[in-house]
């Protein structure tokens, strides 16, 4: 204040500066700034680099499958049914592989996880370019492995919005909004398969493999060894890239408290709802070509526009993230169940012209599925169990996913009814569990903090959105 004595104001400013320096020193000791060879960068730039990589190389590539299916049917002798089988098996590999490799980030840190994922993706892209000499099973494995590598990059990028997260209620925290942006950009990578209509198939995938390898080099420089946790940390880039990783932090993050979240009903409801709704979206993607195929111009237009409309989740994901930041998870969970039903019924019952609405519904559904997956884990649990819980949700997803292969495009009405009813039911139960926790007065939202040296159980810090318990 202007009227305060100068000495007192100076003392207060000095104290505040000392506290800030101490905070940054603690972050340096345990976080990505631990590497003495790193140099500080602007937060916006630190966020933009993974945003760019995710937009070009993430697992969202798997969702741009309509042009890919069309290309292998037109140029490599696959039937429409065979092409659907390749994509369906690839998605199984994608989901199961993601579940297997997701815990890697808890143990080796974002930098190594992103690097390994992009190297895997580069190898799979090169293998796809050899399509003339590989079997359909190998092609499915390569397509799924490409998505697994992209997802490893995505997981390693998910903590960057935490650079804008504030634990102080007096300061606006918009990490959910920025996570929504990353979730939306995740699907943008599916657009690249549109180029298959203009570039030779094999040459395209060779060039893209080289591009993924270049992305791996960028990840080595720009990703930290330990995830960011809040705006109290200073983002840094690595100069010498010595793969520094704190041994004690690594050991703690690999084993400590991973089974604690399994005690909560909301954990299992989250996993089941994620698996069910994502299986519905995959079912729709798999049968879409069969539903709209035909000699008409509208059929050709639907196939061409499918990756553009369905993958433009960046239009809605940031809004969804802001909604969670402001209101919590109850209404978004209800919305997730309703849009699962809307999409399933639209693709199951609407005529050819109505499939334009199905694409819009798919866009909105995928915006919610993959935004809520990351936001719920980040806002409800400790960062050191992120990979474990992501793996758990993907294993549950892989267990439910085979249901998406039970109904072909000729049996889509039965599948639509099953997915619509089950989606509304389970998401409704999940939302009720969130409400029940809140009504018990245990919290309006909770962050699961890692155990301190004094306590062996997880503690819950009350926040403004969602639910939890102490």
Tab-separated table of C-alpha atoms in Angstrom:
chain	number	residue	atom	x	y	z
A	1	UNK	CA	0.000	0.000	0.000
A	2	UNK	CA	1.141	3.509	-0.786
A	3	UNK	CA	0.641	4.605	2.830
A	4	UNK	CA	2.715	1.818	4.380
A	5	UNK	CA	6.089	2.705	5.868
A	6	UNK	CA	8.890	2.237	3.361
A	7	UNK	CA	10.942	0.003	5.670
A	8	UNK	CA	8.052	-2.371	6.319
A	9	UNK	CA	7.176	-2.544	2.606
A	10	UNK	CA	10.800	-3.277	1.737
A	11	UNK	CA	10.975	-5.995	4.407
A	12	UNK	CA	7.762	-7.589	3.125
A	13	UNK	CA	9.069	-7.500	-0.464
A	14	UNK	CA	12.368	-9.046	0.628
A	15	UNK	CA	10.560	-11.809	2.547
A	16	UNK	CA	8.329	-12.541	-0.439
A	17	UNK	CA	11.390	-12.713	-2.689
A	18	UNK	CA	13.130	-15.118	-0.318
A	19	UNK	CA	10.068	-17.374	-0.199
A	20	UNK	CA	9.871	-17.401	-3.991
A	21	UNK	CA	13.566	-18.248	-4.300
A	22	UNK	CA	13.143	-21.053	-1.761
A	23	UNK	CA	10.188	-22.443	-3.727
A	24	UNK	CA	12.167	-22.394	-6.949
A	25	UNK	CA	15.137	-24.029	-5.240
A	26	UNK	CA	12.894	-26.847	-3.994
A	27	UNK	CA	11.500	-27.256	-7.496
A	28	UNK	CA	15.057	-27.348	-8.836
A	29	UNK	CA	15.951	-30.083	-6.361
A	30	UNK	CA	13.179	-32.476	-7.374
A	31	UNK	CA	11.764	-31.297	-10.685
A	32	UNK	CA	12.820	-30.828	-14.273
A	33	UNK	CA	15.014	-27.888	-13.343
A	34	UNK	CA	17.336	-30.310	-11.562
A	35	UNK	CA	19.591	-30.493	-14.589
A	36	UNK	CA	22.281	-27.862	-14.185
A	37	UNK	CA	22.748	-27.790	-17.936
A	38	UNK	CA	19.156	-26.692	-18.600
A	39	UNK	CA	18.178	-23.120	-19.363
A	40	UNK	CA	14.861	-21.407	-18.524
A	41	UNK	CA	12.247	-20.796	-21.220
A	42	UNK	CA	8.970	-18.947	-21.461
A	43	UNK	CA	5.986	-20.969	-20.168
A	44	UNK	CA	4.016	-20.333	-23.314
A	45	UNK	CA	6.833	-21.660	-25.483
A	46	UNK	CA	7.313	-24.658	-23.189
A	47	UNK	CA	3.606	-25.459	-23.663
A	48	UNK	CA	3.581	-24.783	-27.416
A	49	UNK	CA	6.301	-27.331	-28.311
A	50	UNK	CA	4.465	-30.428	-26.990
A	51	UNK	CA	1.247	-28.973	-28.396
A	52	UNK	CA	2.835	-28.947	-31.862
A	53	UNK	CA	4.258	-32.463	-31.500
A	54	UNK	CA	0.946	-33.861	-30.268
A	55	UNK	CA	-0.896	-32.188	-33.134
A	56	UNK	CA	1.344	-33.888	-35.684
A	57	UNK	CA	2.406	-37.186	-34.137
A	58	UNK	CA	0.003	-38.259	-31.386
A	59	UNK	CA	-2.015	-41.455	-31.147
A	60	UNK	CA	-4.875	-39.520	-32.753
A	61	UNK	CA	-3.430	-40.780	-36.051
A	62	UNK	CA	-5.375	-43.980	-35.409
A	63	UNK	CA	-8.659	-42.073	-35.632
A	64	UNK	CA	-8.107	-40.801	-39.186
A	65	UNK	CA	-8.742	-44.261	-40.577
A	66	UNK	CA	-11.341	-43.595	-43.275
A	67	UNK	CA	-8.802	-42.316	-45.870
A	68	UNK	CA	-6.414	-45.091	-44.817
A	69	UNK	CA	-9.076	-47.761	-45.379
A	70	UNK	CA	-10.025	-46.213	-48.698
A	71	UNK	CA	-6.370	-46.151	-49.805
A	72	UNK	CA	-5.672	-49.815	-49.073
A	73	UNK	CA	-8.951	-50.825	-50.761
A	74	UNK	CA	-8.296	-48.817	-53.925
A	75	UNK	CA	-4.571	-49.478	-54.352
A	76	UNK	CA	-3.654	-52.717	-52.572
A	77	UNK	CA	-6.536	-55.111	-53.262
A	78	UNK	CA	-8.158	-55.146	-49.828
A	79	UNK	CA	-11.927	-55.589	-49.630
A	80	UNK	CA	-13.947	-53.188	-47.485
A	81	UNK	CA	-14.474	-55.952	-44.924
A	82	UNK	CA	-10.741	-56.765	-44.858
A	83	UNK	CA	-9.904	-53.079	-44.400
A	84	UNK	CA	-12.345	-52.865	-41.485
A	85	UNK	CA	-10.658	-55.919	-39.974
A	86	UNK	CA	-7.211	-54.299	-40.269
A	87	UNK	CA	-8.413	-51.148	-38.518
A	88	UNK	CA	-10.363	-53.069	-35.869
A	89	UNK	CA	-7.360	-55.217	-34.940
A	90	UNK	CA	-5.117	-52.159	-35.017
A	91	UNK	CA	-7.321	-50.432	-32.483
A	92	UNK	CA	-7.077	-53.475	-30.205
A	93	UNK	CA	-3.274	-53.317	-30.451
A	94	UNK	CA	-3.480	-49.570	-29.853
A	95	UNK	CA	-5.544	-49.922	-26.680
A	96	UNK	CA	-3.703	-52.918	-25.213
A	97	UNK	CA	-0.276	-51.494	-26.053
A	98	UNK	CA	-1.207	-48.195	-24.468
A	99	UNK	CA	-2.240	-50.026	-21.307
A	100	UNK	CA	1.087	-51.893	-21.202
A	101	UNK	CA	3.327	-48.873	-21.802
A	102	UNK	CA	1.424	-46.168	-19.892
A	103	UNK	CA	3.123	-46.907	-16.510
A	104	UNK	CA	6.474	-46.202	-18.178
A	105	UNK	CA	6.036	-42.485	-17.585
A	106	UNK	CA	5.801	-43.049	-13.796
A	107	UNK	CA	9.182	-44.762	-13.805
A	108	UNK	CA	11.324	-43.062	-16.439
A	109	UNK	CA	9.835	-39.571	-16.673
A	110	UNK	CA	8.336	-37.612	-19.580
A	111	UNK	CA	11.527	-37.161	-21.625
A	112	UNK	CA	12.388	-40.815	-21.977
A	113	UNK	CA	8.730	-41.776	-22.428
A	114	UNK	CA	8.224	-39.271	-25.272
A	115	UNK	CA	11.515	-40.271	-26.927
A	116	UNK	CA	10.749	-44.000	-26.758
A	117	UNK	CA	7.230	-43.427	-28.061
A	118	UNK	CA	8.358	-41.423	-31.076
A	119	UNK	CA	11.073	-43.942	-31.917
A	120	UNK	CA	8.442	-46.704	-31.802
A	121	UNK	CA	6.100	-44.617	-33.944
A	122	UNK	CA	8.813	-43.933	-36.504
A	123	UNK	CA	9.576	-47.647	-36.843
A	124	UNK	CA	5.897	-48.558	-37.248
A	125	UNK	CA	5.356	-45.853	-39.865
A	126	UNK	CA	8.266	-47.235	-41.865
A	127	UNK	CA	6.803	-50.752	-41.542
A	128	UNK	CA	3.443	-49.523	-42.889
A	129	UNK	CA	5.264	-48.112	-45.905
A	130	UNK	CA	6.300	-51.703	-46.722
A	131	UNK	CA	2.630	-52.689	-47.146
A	132	UNK	CA	3.273	-54.703	-50.293
A	133	UNK	CA	5.490	-57.134	-48.407
A	134	UNK	CA	3.645	-57.494	-45.076
A	135	UNK	CA	0.549	-59.478	-44.123
A	136	UNK	CA	-2.693	-57.860	-42.909
A	137	UNK	CA	-1.865	-58.945	-39.346
A	138	UNK	CA	1.513	-57.221	-39.480
A	139	UNK	CA	-0.140	-54.155	-40.985
A	140	UNK	CA	-2.622	-54.089	-38.080
A	141	UNK	CA	0.215	-54.430	-35.567
A	142	UNK	CA	2.156	-51.596	-37.217
A	143	UNK	CA	-0.883	-49.313	-37.368
A	144	UNK	CA	-1.667	-50.017	-33.711
A	145	UNK	CA	1.983	-49.598	-32.699
A	146	UNK	CA	2.032	-46.229	-34.434
A	147	UNK	CA	-0.839	-45.180	-32.149
A	148	UNK	CA	0.873	-46.590	-29.043
A	149	UNK	CA	3.988	-44.542	-29.747
A	150	UNK	CA	1.880	-41.445	-30.312
A	151	UNK	CA	0.057	-42.037	-27.036
A	152	UNK	CA	3.344	-42.268	-25.156
A	153	UNK	CA	4.128	-38.804	-26.505
A	154	UNK	CA	0.652	-37.653	-25.475
A	155	UNK	CA	1.030	-38.945	-21.907
A	156	UNK	CA	4.417	-37.290	-21.612
A	157	UNK	CA	2.841	-33.999	-22.727
A	158	UNK	CA	-0.160	-34.093	-20.371
A	159	UNK	CA	1.631	-32.395	-17.478
A	160	UNK	CA	2.604	-29.229	-19.358
A	161	UNK	CA	-0.731	-27.472	-18.522
A	162	UNK	CA	0.284	-27.814	-14.862
A	163	UNK	CA	2.699	-24.924	-15.499
A	164	UNK	CA	-0.430	-22.750	-15.396
A	165	UNK	CA	-2.094	-24.416	-12.420
A	166	UNK	CA	-2.565	-22.438	-9.207
A	167	UNK	CA	-3.290	-23.953	-5.806
A	168	UNK	CA	-4.313	-20.514	-4.547
A	169	UNK	CA	-8.103	-20.072	-4.784
A	170	UNK	CA	-7.592	-16.330	-5.207
A	171	UNK	CA	-5.732	-16.950	-8.485
A	172	UNK	CA	-7.562	-18.337	-11.501
A	173	UNK	CA	-6.412	-21.825	-12.495
A	174	UNK	CA	-7.028	-22.703	-16.122
A	175	UNK	CA	-5.034	-25.900	-16.443
A	176	UNK	CA	-8.254	-27.705	-17.405
A	177	UNK	CA	-8.735	-25.350	-20.341
A	178	UNK	CA	-5.167	-25.924	-21.555
A	179	UNK	CA	-5.524	-29.683	-21.100
A	180	UNK	CA	-8.669	-29.428	-23.211
A	181	UNK	CA	-6.621	-27.719	-25.924
A	182	UNK	CA	-4.061	-30.560	-25.902
A	183	UNK	CA	-6.868	-33.143	-25.955
A	184	UNK	CA	-8.401	-31.386	-28.954
A	185	UNK	CA	-5.120	-31.104	-30.801
A	186	UNK	CA	-4.539	-34.819	-30.137
A	187	UNK	CA	-7.170	-35.603	-32.766
A	188	UNK	CA	-5.758	-33.125	-35.293
A	189	UNK	CA	-3.063	-35.619	-36.218
A	190	UNK	CA	-5.796	-37.742	-37.814
A	191	UNK	CA	-6.011	-35.106	-40.554
A	192	UNK	CA	-2.668	-36.104	-42.034
A	193	UNK	CA	-4.144	-39.199	-43.670
A	194	UNK	CA	-6.090	-36.882	-45.958
A	195	UNK	CA	-2.797	-36.455	-47.802
A	196	UNK	CA	-3.039	-40.079	-48.929
A	197	UNK	CA	-5.364	-38.841	-51.649
A	198	UNK	CA	-2.577	-36.705	-53.109
A	199	UNK	CA	0.717	-38.449	-52.213
A	200	UNK	CA	1.955	-41.928	-53.021
A	201	UNK	CA	1.086	-44.255	-50.101
A	202	UNK	CA	4.542	-45.720	-49.531
A	203	UNK	CA	6.377	-42.425	-50.000
A	204	UNK	CA	4.012	-40.708	-47.565
A	205	UNK	CA	4.734	-43.142	-44.745
A	206	UNK	CA	8.510	-43.082	-45.328
A	207	UNK	CA	8.528	-39.285	-45.049
A	208	UNK	CA	6.302	-39.405	-41.987
A	209	UNK	CA	8.633	-41.925	-40.325
A	210	UNK	CA	11.508	-39.483	-40.788
A	211	UNK	CA	9.358	-36.694	-39.361
A	212	UNK	CA	8.594	-38.813	-36.249
A	213	UNK	CA	12.322	-39.453	-35.767
A	214	UNK	CA	12.943	-35.694	-35.896
A	215	UNK	CA	10.197	-35.258	-33.306
A	216	UNK	CA	12.038	-37.679	-31.016
A	217	UNK	CA	15.094	-35.413	-31.155
A	218	UNK	CA	12.963	-32.374	-30.277
A	219	UNK	CA	11.433	-34.242	-27.325
A	220	UNK	CA	14.897	-34.981	-25.939
A	221	UNK	CA	15.613	-31.257	-25.737
A	222	UNK	CA	12.242	-29.861	-24.689
A	223	UNK	CA	10.694	-32.417	-22.318
A	224	UNK	CA	11.640	-32.510	-18.609
A	225	UNK	CA	12.885	-35.501	-16.673
A	226	UNK	CA	10.187	-35.151	-13.994
A	227	UNK	CA	6.616	-33.912	-14.648
A	228	UNK	CA	5.718	-30.309	-13.877
A	229	UNK	CA	3.205	-29.938	-11.055
A	230	UNK	CA	2.294	-26.239	-10.760
A	231	UNK	CA	3.130	-22.708	-11.838
A	232	UNK	CA	5.637	-22.570	-8.983
A	233	UNK	CA	8.078	-24.407	-11.268
A	234	UNK	CA	10.242	-22.777	-13.922
A	235	UNK	CA	10.239	-24.610	-17.271
A	236	UNK	CA	13.688	-25.494	-18.561
A	237	UNK	CA	15.123	-27.060	-21.675
A	238	UNK	CA	18.037	-29.435	-21.709
A	239	UNK	CA	21.301	-28.369	-23.382
A	240	UNK	CA	23.538	-31.397	-22.984
A	241	UNK	CA	20.684	-33.929	-22.739
A	242	UNK	CA	22.329	-36.152	-20.150
A	243	UNK	CA	19.026	-37.921	-19.294
A	244	UNK	CA	19.342	-36.833	-15.675
A	245	UNK	CA	16.737	-38.447	-13.437
A	246	UNK	CA	16.624	-38.364	-9.663
A	247	UNK	CA	17.017	-41.947	-8.447
A	248	UNK	CA	15.036	-41.475	-5.228
A	249	UNK	CA	12.190	-39.713	-7.028
A	250	UNK	CA	12.145	-42.438	-9.654
A	251	UNK	CA	11.944	-45.203	-7.070
A	252	UNK	CA	9.181	-43.417	-5.187
A	253	UNK	CA	7.099	-42.705	-8.257
A	254	UNK	CA	7.395	-46.298	-9.487
A	255	UNK	CA	5.948	-47.970	-6.452
A	256	UNK	CA	4.511	-45.682	-3.835
A	257	UNK	CA	0.757	-45.644	-3.343
A	258	UNK	CA	-0.219	-47.119	-6.698
A	259	UNK	CA	-2.859	-49.431	-5.218
A	260	UNK	CA	-4.546	-46.806	-3.042
A	261	UNK	CA	-6.875	-45.471	-5.778
A	262	UNK	CA	-8.250	-48.982	-6.316
A	263	UNK	CA	-10.087	-48.693	-2.991
A	264	UNK	CA	-12.452	-46.056	-4.355
A	265	UNK	CA	-15.652	-46.799	-6.261
A	266	UNK	CA	-15.188	-43.702	-8.397
A	267	UNK	CA	-11.926	-45.138	-9.800
A	268	UNK	CA	-13.664	-48.193	-11.183
A	269	UNK	CA	-16.650	-46.235	-12.433
A	270	UNK	CA	-14.272	-43.907	-14.264
A	271	UNK	CA	-12.490	-46.847	-15.916
A	272	UNK	CA	-15.707	-48.601	-16.946
A	273	UNK	CA	-17.298	-45.431	-18.334
A	274	UNK	CA	-14.145	-44.520	-20.238
A	275	UNK	CA	-13.886	-48.017	-21.707
A	276	UNK	CA	-17.553	-48.133	-22.636
A	277	UNK	CA	-17.814	-44.710	-24.250
A	278	UNK	CA	-14.530	-45.049	-26.157
A	279	UNK	CA	-15.625	-48.496	-27.395
A	280	UNK	CA	-18.814	-46.912	-28.709
A	281	UNK	CA	-16.789	-44.280	-30.574
A	282	UNK	CA	-14.479	-46.957	-32.006
A	283	UNK	CA	-17.452	-49.071	-33.070
A	284	UNK	CA	-18.873	-46.115	-34.963
A	285	UNK	CA	-15.522	-45.384	-36.618
A	286	UNK	CA	-15.094	-49.020	-37.644
A	287	UNK	CA	-18.504	-49.436	-39.297
A	288	UNK	CA	-18.758	-45.912	-40.724
A	289	UNK	CA	-17.350	-46.820	-44.150
A	290	UNK	CA	-19.791	-49.715	-44.448
A	291	UNK	CA	-22.725	-47.555	-43.343
A	292	UNK	CA	-22.119	-44.775	-45.883
A	293	UNK	CA	-20.528	-46.733	-48.736
A	294	UNK	CA	-22.309	-46.474	-52.062
A	295	UNK	CA	-22.089	-45.084	-55.582
A	296	UNK	CA	-23.550	-41.685	-54.682
A	297	UNK	CA	-21.652	-38.424	-54.418
A	298	UNK	CA	-22.900	-37.999	-50.856
A	299	UNK	CA	-21.257	-41.270	-49.837
A	300	UNK	CA	-17.932	-40.102	-51.273
A	301	UNK	CA	-18.305	-36.744	-49.534
A	302	UNK	CA	-18.999	-38.400	-46.168
A	303	UNK	CA	-15.878	-40.552	-46.481
A	304	UNK	CA	-13.768	-37.530	-47.413
A	305	UNK	CA	-15.106	-35.355	-44.619
A	306	UNK	CA	-15.044	-38.043	-41.909
A	307	UNK	CA	-11.504	-37.320	-40.618
A	308	UNK	CA	-12.082	-33.571	-40.817
A	309	UNK	CA	-15.349	-33.458	-38.872
A	310	UNK	CA	-14.754	-36.343	-36.468
A	311	UNK	CA	-11.218	-35.249	-35.587
A	312	UNK	CA	-11.925	-31.543	-35.107
A	313	UNK	CA	-12.287	-32.053	-31.381
A	314	UNK	CA	-10.265	-28.894	-30.761
A	315	UNK	CA	-13.533	-27.036	-31.416
A	316	UNK	CA	-15.111	-28.406	-28.232
A	317	UNK	CA	-12.372	-29.793	-25.955
A	318	UNK	CA	-11.249	-26.373	-24.591
A	319	UNK	CA	-14.873	-25.511	-23.769
A	320	UNK	CA	-15.219	-28.854	-22.027
A	321	UNK	CA	-12.056	-28.170	-20.008
A	322	UNK	CA	-13.331	-24.750	-18.970
A	323	UNK	CA	-16.630	-26.328	-17.928
A	324	UNK	CA	-14.785	-28.739	-15.624
A	325	UNK	CA	-12.607	-25.928	-14.231
A	326	UNK	CA	-15.727	-23.953	-13.333
A	327	UNK	CA	-18.348	-26.555	-12.358
A	328	UNK	CA	-16.661	-29.857	-11.611
A	329	UNK	CA	-17.317	-33.281	-13.100
A	330	UNK	CA	-20.977	-34.139	-12.386
A	331	UNK	CA	-22.638	-32.428	-15.346
A	332	UNK	CA	-19.812	-33.290	-17.807
A	333	UNK	CA	-20.183	-36.964	-16.847
A	334	UNK	CA	-23.936	-36.816	-17.504
A	335	UNK	CA	-23.215	-35.102	-20.812
A	336	UNK	CA	-20.755	-37.888	-21.696
A	337	UNK	CA	-23.453	-40.527	-21.220
A	338	UNK	CA	-26.039	-38.580	-23.208
A	339	UNK	CA	-23.733	-37.975	-26.170
A	340	UNK	CA	-22.756	-41.657	-26.189
A	341	UNK	CA	-26.423	-42.485	-26.644
A	342	UNK	CA	-26.936	-39.742	-29.243
A	343	UNK	CA	-24.005	-40.902	-31.357
A	344	UNK	CA	-24.881	-44.606	-31.128
A	345	UNK	CA	-28.519	-44.058	-32.065
A	346	UNK	CA	-27.692	-41.648	-34.885
A	347	UNK	CA	-25.242	-43.968	-36.631
A	348	UNK	CA	-27.546	-46.921	-35.990
A	349	UNK	CA	-30.843	-45.493	-37.204
A	350	UNK	CA	-30.352	-42.366	-39.316
A	351	UNK	CA	-30.339	-42.611	-43.126
A	352	UNK	CA	-27.378	-41.689	-45.297
A	353	UNK	CA	-27.966	-37.946	-45.139
A	354	UNK	CA	-28.329	-38.124	-41.365
A	355	UNK	CA	-24.787	-39.479	-41.048
A	356	UNK	CA	-23.535	-35.886	-41.246
A	357	UNK	CA	-25.074	-35.452	-37.801
A	358	UNK	CA	-23.410	-38.707	-36.700
A	359	UNK	CA	-20.016	-37.192	-37.529
A	360	UNK	CA	-20.816	-34.096	-35.486
A	361	UNK	CA	-21.980	-36.283	-32.573
A	362	UNK	CA	-18.762	-38.303	-32.848
A	363	UNK	CA	-16.740	-35.093	-32.672
A	364	UNK	CA	-18.486	-33.962	-29.488
A	365	UNK	CA	-18.315	-37.440	-27.959
A	366	UNK	CA	-14.570	-37.823	-28.556
A	367	UNK	CA	-13.971	-34.305	-27.234
A	368	UNK	CA	-15.526	-35.371	-23.958
A	369	UNK	CA	-14.052	-38.879	-23.727
A	370	UNK	CA	-10.398	-37.941	-24.014
A	371	UNK	CA	-10.668	-34.636	-22.193
A	372	UNK	CA	-12.348	-36.121	-19.150
A	373	UNK	CA	-9.928	-39.053	-19.104
A	374	UNK	CA	-6.916	-36.799	-18.539
A	375	UNK	CA	-8.650	-34.117	-16.463
A	376	UNK	CA	-10.208	-36.597	-14.056
A	377	UNK	CA	-6.868	-38.285	-13.419
A	378	UNK	CA	-5.024	-34.990	-12.994
A	379	UNK	CA	-7.599	-33.286	-10.779
A	380	UNK	CA	-8.480	-36.299	-8.634
A	381	UNK	CA	-5.261	-38.252	-8.074
A	382	UNK	CA	-1.592	-37.732	-7.396
A	383	UNK	CA	0.728	-37.194	-10.333
A	384	UNK	CA	2.888	-40.160	-9.363
A	385	UNK	CA	0.065	-42.618	-10.136
A	386	UNK	CA	-0.928	-41.020	-13.456
A	387	UNK	CA	0.658	-43.707	-15.628
A	388	UNK	CA	-0.671	-46.554	-13.477
A	389	UNK	CA	-4.255	-45.268	-13.577
A	390	UNK	CA	-3.994	-44.513	-17.278
A	391	UNK	CA	-2.865	-48.102	-17.783
A	392	UNK	CA	-5.729	-49.401	-15.654
A	393	UNK	CA	-8.291	-47.424	-17.646
A	394	UNK	CA	-6.816	-48.725	-20.902
A	395	UNK	CA	-6.861	-52.342	-19.685
A	396	UNK	CA	-10.538	-51.956	-18.816
A	397	UNK	CA	-11.032	-50.345	-22.224
A	398	UNK	CA	-9.296	-53.272	-23.948
A	399	UNK	CA	-11.557	-55.696	-22.052
A	400	UNK	CA	-14.674	-53.853	-23.249
A	401	UNK	CA	-13.411	-53.010	-26.735
A	402	UNK	CA	-14.137	-56.428	-28.333
A	403	UNK	CA	-17.826	-55.585	-28.010
A	404	UNK	CA	-17.259	-53.021	-30.766
A	405	UNK	CA	-16.540	-55.925	-33.137
A	406	UNK	CA	-19.767	-57.795	-32.339
A	407	UNK	CA	-21.985	-55.641	-34.543
A	408	UNK	CA	-21.105	-54.968	-38.169
A	409	UNK	CA	-22.717	-52.238	-40.238
A	410	UNK	CA	-25.545	-54.633	-41.126
A	411	UNK	CA	-26.288	-55.196	-37.421
A	412	UNK	CA	-25.738	-51.638	-36.303
A	413	UNK	CA	-29.211	-51.086	-34.824
A	414	UNK	CA	-28.674	-53.747	-32.161
A	415	UNK	CA	-25.267	-52.305	-31.336
A	416	UNK	CA	-26.681	-48.785	-31.160
A	417	UNK	CA	-29.315	-49.769	-28.601
A	418	UNK	CA	-26.791	-51.653	-26.436
A	419	UNK	CA	-24.240	-48.822	-26.404
A	420	UNK	CA	-26.881	-46.139	-25.840
A	421	UNK	CA	-28.479	-47.885	-22.856
A	422	UNK	CA	-25.224	-48.968	-21.206
A	423	UNK	CA	-23.600	-45.544	-21.722
A	424	UNK	CA	-26.451	-43.658	-20.053
A	425	UNK	CA	-26.675	-46.230	-17.240
A	426	UNK	CA	-23.016	-46.345	-16.214
A	427	UNK	CA	-22.347	-42.635	-16.643
A	428	UNK	CA	-25.456	-41.965	-14.590
A	429	UNK	CA	-24.164	-44.171	-11.778
A	430	UNK	CA	-20.776	-42.434	-11.933
A	431	UNK	CA	-22.403	-39.016	-11.715
A	432	UNK	CA	-24.529	-40.157	-8.761
A	433	UNK	CA	-21.388	-41.345	-6.983
A	434	UNK	CA	-19.866	-37.891	-7.478
A	435	UNK	CA	-23.025	-36.275	-6.085
A	436	UNK	CA	-23.146	-38.712	-3.151
A	437	UNK	CA	-19.627	-37.827	-2.126
A	438	UNK	CA	-20.410	-34.128	-2.313
A	439	UNK	CA	-23.621	-34.468	-0.267
A	440	UNK	CA	-21.735	-36.286	2.444
A	441	UNK	CA	-19.809	-33.055	2.813
A	442	UNK	CA	-16.508	-34.725	2.210
A	443	UNK	CA	-15.512	-32.334	-0.620
A	444	UNK	CA	-16.560	-30.519	-3.730
A	445	UNK	CA	-13.424	-31.812	-5.423
A	446	UNK	CA	-10.282	-33.485	-4.285
A	447	UNK	CA	-6.697	-33.880	-5.253
A	448	UNK	CA	-5.048	-37.047	-4.044
A	449	UNK	CA	-1.677	-35.977	-2.631
A	450	UNK	CA	1.251	-38.380	-2.408
A	451	UNK	CA	1.989	-39.743	1.081
A	452	UNK	CA	4.295	-37.644	3.236
A	453	UNK	CA	6.990	-39.065	5.480
A	454	UNK	CA	4.663	-38.693	8.486
A	455	UNK	CA	1.619	-40.518	7.054
A	456	UNK	CA	1.330	-43.763	5.151
A	457	UNK	CA	-2.087	-43.126	3.600
A	458	UNK	CA	-3.103	-40.701	0.926
A	459	UNK	CA	-4.465	-37.353	2.057
A	460	UNK	CA	-7.133	-35.449	0.187
A	461	UNK	CA	-6.905	-31.729	-0.432
A	462	UNK	CA	-10.227	-30.017	-1.026
A	463	UNK	CA	-10.553	-28.111	-4.303
A	464	UNK	CA	-13.430	-26.479	-6.132
A	465	UNK	CA	-14.596	-29.023	-8.712
A	466	UNK	CA	-15.494	-32.760	-8.570
A	467	UNK	CA	-15.735	-34.929	-5.473
A	468	UNK	CA	-13.657	-36.910	-3.088
A	469	UNK	CA	-13.231	-37.986	0.506
A	470	UNK	CA	-10.864	-37.477	3.376
